[in-house]
GROMACS .gro file of C-alpha atoms in nm:
model
  342
    1MET     CA    1  -0.582   1.964   0.671
    2GLN     CA    2  -0.475   1.864   1.020
    3ILE     CA    3  -0.097   1.828   1.062
    4ASN     CA    4   0.019   1.513   1.242
    5LYS     CA    5   0.381   1.534   1.363
    6ILE     CA    6   0.552   1.200   1.427
    7GLU     CA    7   0.904   1.122   1.552
    8THR     CA    8   1.046   0.781   1.465
    9ASP     CA    9   1.381   0.608   1.430
   10CYS     CA   10   1.316   0.488   1.076
   11LEU     CA   11   1.051   0.565   0.817
   12ILE     CA   12   0.991   0.287   0.563
   13ILE     CA   13   0.826   0.392   0.238
   14GLY     CA   14   0.649   0.087   0.099
   15ALA     CA   15   0.466  -0.192   0.286
   16GLY     CA   16   0.539  -0.475   0.044
   17PRO     CA   17   0.721  -0.793   0.155
   18VAL     CA   18   1.066  -0.629   0.150
   19GLY     CA   19   0.943  -0.328   0.345
   20LEU     CA   20   0.776  -0.555   0.600
   21PHE     CA   21   1.086  -0.771   0.643
   22SER     CA   22   1.285  -0.451   0.701
   23VAL     CA   23   1.078  -0.396   1.014
   24PHE     CA   24   1.200  -0.731   1.145
   25GLU     CA   25   1.568  -0.669   1.066
   26LEU     CA   26   1.555  -0.318   1.211
   27GLY     CA   27   1.352  -0.435   1.510
   28LEU     CA   28   1.620  -0.689   1.598
   29LEU     CA   29   1.850  -0.388   1.641
   30ASP     CA   30   1.598  -0.203   1.860
   31ILE     CA   31   1.505   0.045   1.587
   32LYS     CA   32   1.147   0.173   1.590
   33CYS     CA   33   0.975   0.184   1.250
   34ASP     CA   34   0.685   0.367   1.090
   35ILE     CA   35   0.561   0.254   0.747
   36VAL     CA   36   0.389   0.463   0.479
   37ASP     CA   37   0.211   0.310   0.179
   38ILE     CA   38  -0.027   0.437  -0.088
   39LEU     CA   39  -0.244   0.125  -0.061
   40ASP     CA   40  -0.510   0.077   0.206
   41LYS     CA   41  -0.350  -0.242   0.341
   42PRO     CA   42   0.001  -0.385   0.381
   43GLY     CA   43   0.143  -0.625   0.125
   44GLY     CA   44   0.221  -0.424  -0.188
   45GLN     CA   45   0.195  -0.618  -0.513
   46CYS     CA   46   0.155  -0.948  -0.328
   47ALA     CA   47  -0.163  -0.828  -0.159
   48GLU     CA   48  -0.307  -0.609  -0.432
   49LEU     CA   49  -0.212  -0.770  -0.762
   50TYR     CA   50  -0.165  -1.140  -0.698
   51PRO     CA   51  -0.281  -1.249  -0.348
   52ASP     CA   52  -0.348  -1.605  -0.471
   53LYS     CA   53  -0.048  -1.639  -0.701
   54PRO     CA   54   0.193  -1.907  -0.574
   55ILE     CA   55   0.549  -1.802  -0.487
   56TYR     CA   56   0.816  -2.071  -0.502
   57ASP     CA   57   1.147  -1.904  -0.420
   58ILE     CA   58   1.115  -1.818  -0.051
   59PRO     CA   59   1.386  -2.021   0.131
   60GLY     CA   60   1.245  -2.307   0.335
   61ILE     CA   61   0.891  -2.265   0.198
   62PRO     CA   62   0.824  -2.482  -0.109
   63GLU     CA   63   0.512  -2.286  -0.203
   64ILE     CA   64   0.318  -1.995  -0.053
   65SER     CA   65   0.061  -1.752  -0.188
   66GLY     CA   66   0.123  -1.379  -0.202
   67GLU     CA   67  -0.139  -1.327   0.067
   68GLY     CA   68   0.008  -1.607   0.279
   69LEU     CA   69   0.354  -1.453   0.263
   70VAL     CA   70   0.221  -1.114   0.370
   71ASP     CA   71   0.027  -1.269   0.660
   72SER     CA   72   0.341  -1.451   0.777
   73LEU     CA   73   0.552  -1.136   0.758
   74LEU     CA   74   0.292  -0.938   0.955
   75LYS     CA   75   0.297  -1.209   1.222
   76GLN     CA   76   0.678  -1.204   1.226
   77ILE     CA   77   0.703  -0.827   1.284
   78LYS     CA   78   0.416  -0.800   1.533
   79PRO     CA   79   0.649  -0.805   1.840
   80PHE     CA   80   0.811  -0.483   1.714
   81ASN     CA   81   0.481  -0.289   1.696
   82PRO     CA   82   0.539  -0.097   1.371
   83ALA     CA   83   0.302   0.194   1.303
   84PHE     CA   84   0.128   0.176   0.964
   85HIS     CA   85   0.019   0.491   0.781
   86LEU     CA   86  -0.181   0.369   0.482
   87SER     CA   87  -0.363   0.529   0.185
   88ARG     CA   88  -0.115   0.814   0.157
   89ILE     CA   89   0.179   0.924  -0.056
   90VAL     CA   90   0.508   1.078   0.051
   91THR     CA   91   0.515   1.417  -0.118
   92GLU     CA   92   0.829   1.583   0.019
   93ILE     CA   93   1.161   1.490   0.179
   94LYS     CA   94   1.410   1.746   0.308
   95LYS     CA   95   1.700   1.758   0.550
   96VAL     CA   96   1.662   1.964   0.867
   97ASP     CA   97   1.994   1.968   1.056
   98ASP     CA   98   2.075   1.597   1.107
   99THR     CA   99   1.713   1.481   1.071
  100TRP     CA  100   1.498   1.404   0.769
  101GLU     CA  101   1.159   1.574   0.750
  102VAL     CA  102   0.910   1.373   0.545
  103LYS     CA  103   0.562   1.495   0.449
  104THR     CA  104   0.263   1.304   0.310
  105ASP     CA  105  -0.054   1.410   0.132
  106ALA     CA  106  -0.253   1.319   0.444
  107GLY     CA  107  -0.088   1.586   0.661
  108ASP     CA  108   0.170   1.363   0.830
  109VAL     CA  109   0.511   1.514   0.905
  110PHE     CA  110   0.771   1.256   1.008
  111TYR     CA  111   1.102   1.338   1.172
  112THR     CA  112   1.348   1.052   1.134
  113LYS     CA  113   1.718   0.970   1.118
  114VAL     CA  114   1.675   0.696   0.857
  115ILE     CA  115   1.454   0.654   0.550
  116VAL     CA  116   1.416   0.320   0.374
  117ILE     CA  117   1.261   0.331   0.028
  118ALA     CA  118   1.107  -0.010  -0.040
  119ALA     CA  119   0.851   0.106  -0.293
  120GLY     CA  120   0.885  -0.171  -0.551
  121GLY     CA  121   0.891  -0.012  -0.895
  122GLY     CA  122   0.751   0.310  -0.753
  123SER     CA  123   0.416   0.409  -0.608
  124PHE     CA  124   0.093   0.248  -0.713
  125GLN     CA  125  -0.149   0.488  -0.880
  126PRO     CA  126  -0.516   0.406  -0.941
  127LYS     CA  127  -0.634   0.354  -1.297
  128LYS     CA  128  -0.894   0.625  -1.349
  129PRO     CA  129  -1.198   0.558  -1.567
  130PRO     CA  130  -1.231   0.776  -1.880
  131ILE     CA  131  -1.531   0.969  -1.754
  132LYS     CA  132  -1.560   1.334  -1.851
  133GLU     CA  133  -1.502   1.582  -1.564
  134ILE     CA  134  -1.450   1.306  -1.306
  135GLU     CA  135  -1.171   1.516  -1.155
  136ASN     CA  136  -1.434   1.768  -1.038
  137TYR     CA  137  -1.565   1.509  -0.792
  138GLU     CA  138  -1.240   1.349  -0.678
  139GLY     CA  139  -1.183   1.370  -0.305
  140SER     CA  140  -1.541   1.474  -0.228
  141SER     CA  141  -1.762   1.217  -0.402
  142VAL     CA  142  -1.521   1.002  -0.603
  143PHE     CA  143  -1.259   0.799  -0.418
  144TYR     CA  144  -0.999   0.552  -0.552
  145SER     CA  145  -0.911   0.418  -0.208
  146ILE     CA  146  -1.088   0.416   0.127
  147ARG     CA  147  -0.932   0.564   0.439
  148ASP     CA  148  -1.243   0.578   0.657
  149LYS     CA  149  -1.536   0.361   0.554
  150HIS     CA  150  -1.760   0.518   0.819
  151LYS     CA  151  -1.791   0.837   0.613
  152PHE     CA  152  -1.994   0.640   0.358
  153LYS     CA  153  -2.260   0.527   0.605
  154ASP     CA  154  -2.620   0.585   0.486
  155LYS     CA  155  -2.501   0.697   0.141
  156ASP     CA  156  -2.608   0.589  -0.207
  157ILE     CA  157  -2.287   0.414  -0.315
  158VAL     CA  158  -2.184   0.297  -0.661
  159ILE     CA  159  -1.881   0.068  -0.689
  160ALA     CA  160  -1.736   0.019  -1.037
  161GLY     CA  161  -1.515  -0.279  -1.119
  162GLY     CA  162  -1.506  -0.656  -1.105
  163GLY     CA  163  -1.180  -0.740  -0.930
  164ASP     CA  164  -1.087  -0.824  -0.573
  165SER     CA  165  -1.089  -0.466  -0.442
  166ALA     CA  166  -1.432  -0.390  -0.589
  167LEU     CA  167  -1.593  -0.707  -0.454
  168ASP     CA  168  -1.422  -0.681  -0.114
  169TRP     CA  169  -1.567  -0.334  -0.062
  170VAL     CA  170  -1.910  -0.442  -0.185
  171ILE     CA  171  -1.911  -0.708   0.085
  172ASP     CA  172  -1.779  -0.468   0.349
  173LEU     CA  173  -1.999  -0.164   0.277
  174HIS     CA  174  -2.337  -0.304   0.177
  175ASP     CA  175  -2.473  -0.332   0.535
  176SER     CA  176  -2.405   0.032   0.625
  177ALA     CA  177  -2.495   0.195   0.291
  178LYS     CA  178  -2.832   0.347   0.211
  179SER     CA  179  -2.804   0.168  -0.122
  180LEU     CA  180  -2.518  -0.003  -0.301
  181THR     CA  181  -2.488  -0.069  -0.672
  182LEU     CA  182  -2.210  -0.268  -0.836
  183VAL     CA  183  -2.136  -0.173  -1.197
  184HIS     CA  184  -1.927  -0.397  -1.422
  185ARG     CA  185  -1.902  -0.431  -1.797
  186ARG     CA  186  -1.926  -0.811  -1.779
  187LYS     CA  187  -2.131  -1.059  -1.581
  188GLU     CA  188  -1.813  -1.243  -1.483
  189PHE     CA  189  -1.593  -1.114  -1.201
  190ARG     CA  190  -1.213  -1.141  -1.168
  191ALA     CA  191  -1.182  -1.210  -0.796
  192VAL     CA  192  -1.126  -1.494  -0.552
  193PRO     CA  193  -1.409  -1.752  -0.569
  194ASP     CA  194  -1.526  -1.689  -0.211
  195SER     CA  195  -1.581  -1.318  -0.279
  196VAL     CA  196  -1.753  -1.391  -0.612
  197ASN     CA  197  -1.991  -1.631  -0.441
  198LYS     CA  198  -2.072  -1.383  -0.164
  199VAL     CA  199  -2.146  -1.104  -0.411
  200HIS     CA  200  -2.372  -1.330  -0.619
  201GLU     CA  201  -2.560  -1.417  -0.300
  202LEU     CA  202  -2.604  -1.048  -0.217
  203ILE     CA  203  -2.736  -0.980  -0.569
  204GLU     CA  204  -2.978  -1.273  -0.558
  205ALA     CA  205  -3.101  -1.167  -0.214
  206LYS     CA  206  -3.148  -0.811  -0.351
  207LYS     CA  207  -2.925  -0.668  -0.080
  208ILE     CA  208  -2.725  -0.492  -0.349
  209ASN     CA  209  -2.801  -0.390  -0.708
  210PHE     CA  210  -2.601  -0.503  -1.008
  211GLU     CA  211  -2.583  -0.308  -1.332
  212LEU     CA  212  -2.420  -0.445  -1.645
  213GLY     CA  213  -2.244  -0.169  -1.837
  214GLN     CA  214  -2.013   0.126  -1.790
  215ILE     CA  215  -2.051   0.465  -1.623
  216ASN     CA  216  -2.033   0.740  -1.884
  217VAL     CA  217  -2.177   1.054  -1.719
  218LEU     CA  218  -2.160   1.202  -1.368
  219SER     CA  219  -2.419   1.453  -1.249
  220GLY     CA  220  -2.399   1.683  -0.949
  221ASP     CA  221  -2.302   2.028  -0.820
  222ASP     CA  222  -1.990   2.170  -0.655
  223GLY     CA  223  -1.817   1.833  -0.627
  224SER     CA  224  -2.119   1.656  -0.481
  225LEU     CA  225  -2.256   1.370  -0.689
  226LYS     CA  226  -2.628   1.317  -0.725
  227SER     CA  227  -2.646   1.049  -0.994
  228VAL     CA  228  -2.449   0.853  -1.252
  229SER     CA  229  -2.550   0.737  -1.598
  230ILE     CA  230  -2.481   0.373  -1.688
  231LYS     CA  231  -2.473   0.263  -2.049
  232ASN     CA  232  -2.470  -0.082  -2.204
  233LYS     CA  233  -2.554  -0.221  -2.549
  234GLU     CA  234  -2.928  -0.210  -2.487
  235GLU     CA  235  -3.002   0.098  -2.276
  236GLU     CA  236  -2.880   0.391  -2.072
  237LYS     CA  237  -3.015   0.461  -1.725
  238ASN     CA  238  -2.956   0.699  -1.436
  239ILE     CA  239  -2.926   0.586  -1.075
  240ASN     CA  240  -2.888   0.779  -0.751
  241CYS     CA  241  -2.526   0.809  -0.643
  242GLU     CA  242  -2.363   1.014  -0.367
  243VAL     CA  243  -2.035   0.822  -0.360
  244LEU     CA  244  -1.856   0.663  -0.655
  245LEU     CA  245  -1.577   0.413  -0.586
  246PRO     CA  246  -1.398   0.311  -0.910
  247PHE     CA  247  -1.170   0.010  -0.862
  248PHE     CA  248  -1.003  -0.068  -1.194
  249GLY     CA  249  -0.665  -0.177  -1.067
  250LEU     CA  250  -0.337   0.006  -1.028
  251THR     CA  251  -0.047   0.124  -1.237
  252MET     CA  252   0.305   0.176  -1.112
  253LYS     CA  253   0.470   0.517  -1.139
  254LEU     CA  254   0.791   0.649  -0.993
  255GLY     CA  255   0.593   0.951  -0.872
  256PRO     CA  256   0.749   1.197  -0.623
  257VAL     CA  257   1.058   0.975  -0.578
  258ALA     CA  258   1.200   1.144  -0.888
  259ASP     CA  259   1.210   1.477  -0.703
  260TRP     CA  260   1.397   1.361  -0.392
  261GLY     CA  261   1.752   1.432  -0.514
  262LEU     CA  262   1.849   1.066  -0.553
  263ASN     CA  263   2.072   0.921  -0.822
  264LEU     CA  264   1.840   0.761  -1.076
  265ASN     CA  265   1.919   0.515  -1.353
  266GLU     CA  266   1.622   0.449  -1.582
  267ASN     CA  267   1.380   0.532  -1.300
  268LEU     CA  268   1.563   0.311  -1.050
  269ILE     CA  269   1.768   0.431  -0.752
  270GLU     CA  270   2.140   0.355  -0.762
  271VAL     CA  271   2.285   0.204  -0.443
  272ASP     CA  272   2.607   0.039  -0.332
  273THR     CA  273   2.602  -0.331  -0.243
  274LYS     CA  274   2.772  -0.297   0.094
  275LYS     CA  275   2.494  -0.109   0.271
  276PHE     CA  276   2.229  -0.029   0.004
  277GLU     CA  277   2.250   0.340   0.081
  278THR     CA  278   2.169   0.602  -0.183
  279ASN     CA  279   2.373   0.912  -0.261
  280GLN     CA  280   2.187   1.080   0.028
  281LYS     CA  281   2.324   0.984   0.371
  282GLY     CA  282   2.061   0.810   0.581
  283ILE     CA  283   1.837   0.720   0.285
  284PHE     CA  284   1.844   0.357   0.175
  285ALA     CA  285   1.672   0.185  -0.118
  286ILE     CA  286   1.595  -0.187  -0.120
  287GLY     CA  287   1.388  -0.421  -0.334
  288ASP     CA  288   1.274  -0.359  -0.690
  289ILE     CA  289   1.318   0.019  -0.663
  290ASN     CA  290   1.700  -0.003  -0.656
  291THR     CA  291   1.966  -0.094  -0.909
  292TYR     CA  292   2.327  -0.212  -0.896
  293PRO     CA  293   2.549  -0.443  -1.102
  294GLY     CA  294   2.406  -0.796  -1.094
  295LYS     CA  295   2.067  -0.686  -0.954
  296LEU     CA  296   1.795  -0.953  -0.951
  297LYS     CA  297   1.435  -0.850  -0.889
  298LEU     CA  298   1.352  -1.132  -0.650
  299ILE     CA  299   1.184  -1.110  -0.310
  300LEU     CA  300   1.461  -1.314  -0.151
  301CYS     CA  301   1.720  -1.066  -0.284
  302GLY     CA  302   1.520  -0.783  -0.126
  303PHE     CA  303   1.532  -0.970   0.207
  304HIS     CA  304   1.913  -0.989   0.181
  305GLU     CA  305   1.931  -0.617   0.105
  306ALA     CA  306   1.711  -0.541   0.407
  307ALA     CA  307   1.948  -0.728   0.639
  308LEU     CA  308   2.257  -0.538   0.523
  309MET     CA  309   2.067  -0.207   0.522
  310ALA     CA  310   1.968  -0.255   0.887
  311GLN     CA  311   2.329  -0.303   0.994
  312GLU     CA  312   2.425   0.033   0.844
  313ALA     CA  313   2.108   0.210   0.964
  314HIS     CA  314   2.195   0.115   1.322
  315GLY     CA  315   2.489   0.354   1.311
  316TYR     CA  316   2.261   0.650   1.241
  317ILE     CA  317   2.028   0.568   1.532
  318TYR     CA  318   2.294   0.456   1.782
  319PRO     CA  319   2.623   0.617   1.671
  320ASP     CA  320   2.801   0.525   1.996
  321LYS     CA  321   2.662   0.173   2.030
  322LYS     CA  322   2.811  -0.134   1.863
  323ILE     CA  323   2.598  -0.422   1.739
  324THR     CA  324   2.664  -0.703   1.984
  325PHE     CA  325   2.530  -1.004   1.792
  326GLN     CA  326   2.500  -1.149   1.444
  327TYR     CA  327   2.280  -1.451   1.508
  328THR     CA  328   1.930  -1.427   1.655
  329THR     CA  329   1.970  -1.776   1.799
  330SER     CA  330   2.247  -1.651   2.030
  331SER     CA  331   2.049  -1.374   2.198
  332SER     CA  332   1.829  -1.462   2.496
  333SER     CA  333   1.690  -1.107   2.512
  334LEU     CA  334   1.574  -1.129   2.153
  335LYS     CA  335   1.413  -1.465   2.213
  336LYS     CA  336   1.217  -1.307   2.498
  337LYS     CA  337   1.111  -1.013   2.278
  338LEU     CA  338   0.999  -1.249   2.002
  339GLY     CA  339   0.810  -1.471   2.243
  340VAL     CA  340   1.035  -1.771   2.178
  341ALA     CA  341   1.089  -2.015   2.460
  342THR     CA  342   1.448  -2.038   2.587
   0.00000   0.00000   0.00000
């Protein structure tokens, strides 16, 4: 695995709404951010679990969808040019002198003064189908997320699932695949109407294959798939398959966070309410991952926590520099950075 060394002011673990808003609050203080997330796109639960679900408690916005909120946050932080590192998990955190060294399963090694854990209830983990010996093919022929879609070009691809992720990747990959088969246990799909309509059109035009049933057997050698067996109430059939992409949703697990030496209370990270710092200096926890007396698991509360966290984080990055403003409306330099007319 190639090692990718990265120096940054602040590493944010979690690209949900609270993690994204942290980029804005830190950016106002001239703090450069990198963001790591296990998902293949920013947005956390809002993007992955309920993109169309209406949210009513964002100040000044009577109603907005999860996807709409994420899009707005991405637009808001664009002037600060955060670097996203997606489809990876933080596996190790350790202190090296006065710097934190953070490693991921993709070979990244970050060196940072500040870590912000904004991982919701923990990391998202894919729900794996109960197929015998599937682990023998994971990482070589079976993938639960996609980091580089170009590696699947001219392959016989089978996508299993009927939700948004499954249908999105059907639409995205069908043109470049040698063949693409969608497998789902029902004829109905659980995805946004536009995606459902597009997939039905692809099926009717015979640009993709659709198989009703469930995958029960994988066949291949040395981690390389050759075919899968699909079974339904009426029959069982084999189809060619070099790449299997099972998309059955996600579960939330605390994961490696439990091994980072942080004070935990029922799988949540204890923080103080002045600065939202953990028991480890320079590591902060905001959003649903933290706990303190009176804690409310609301997005707007996470935004408040991000603002106070940023004030304290500034001292780690610029120990000899005082914060010279409290209101963005009073700073002409910030208005220029944000592209706001003065």
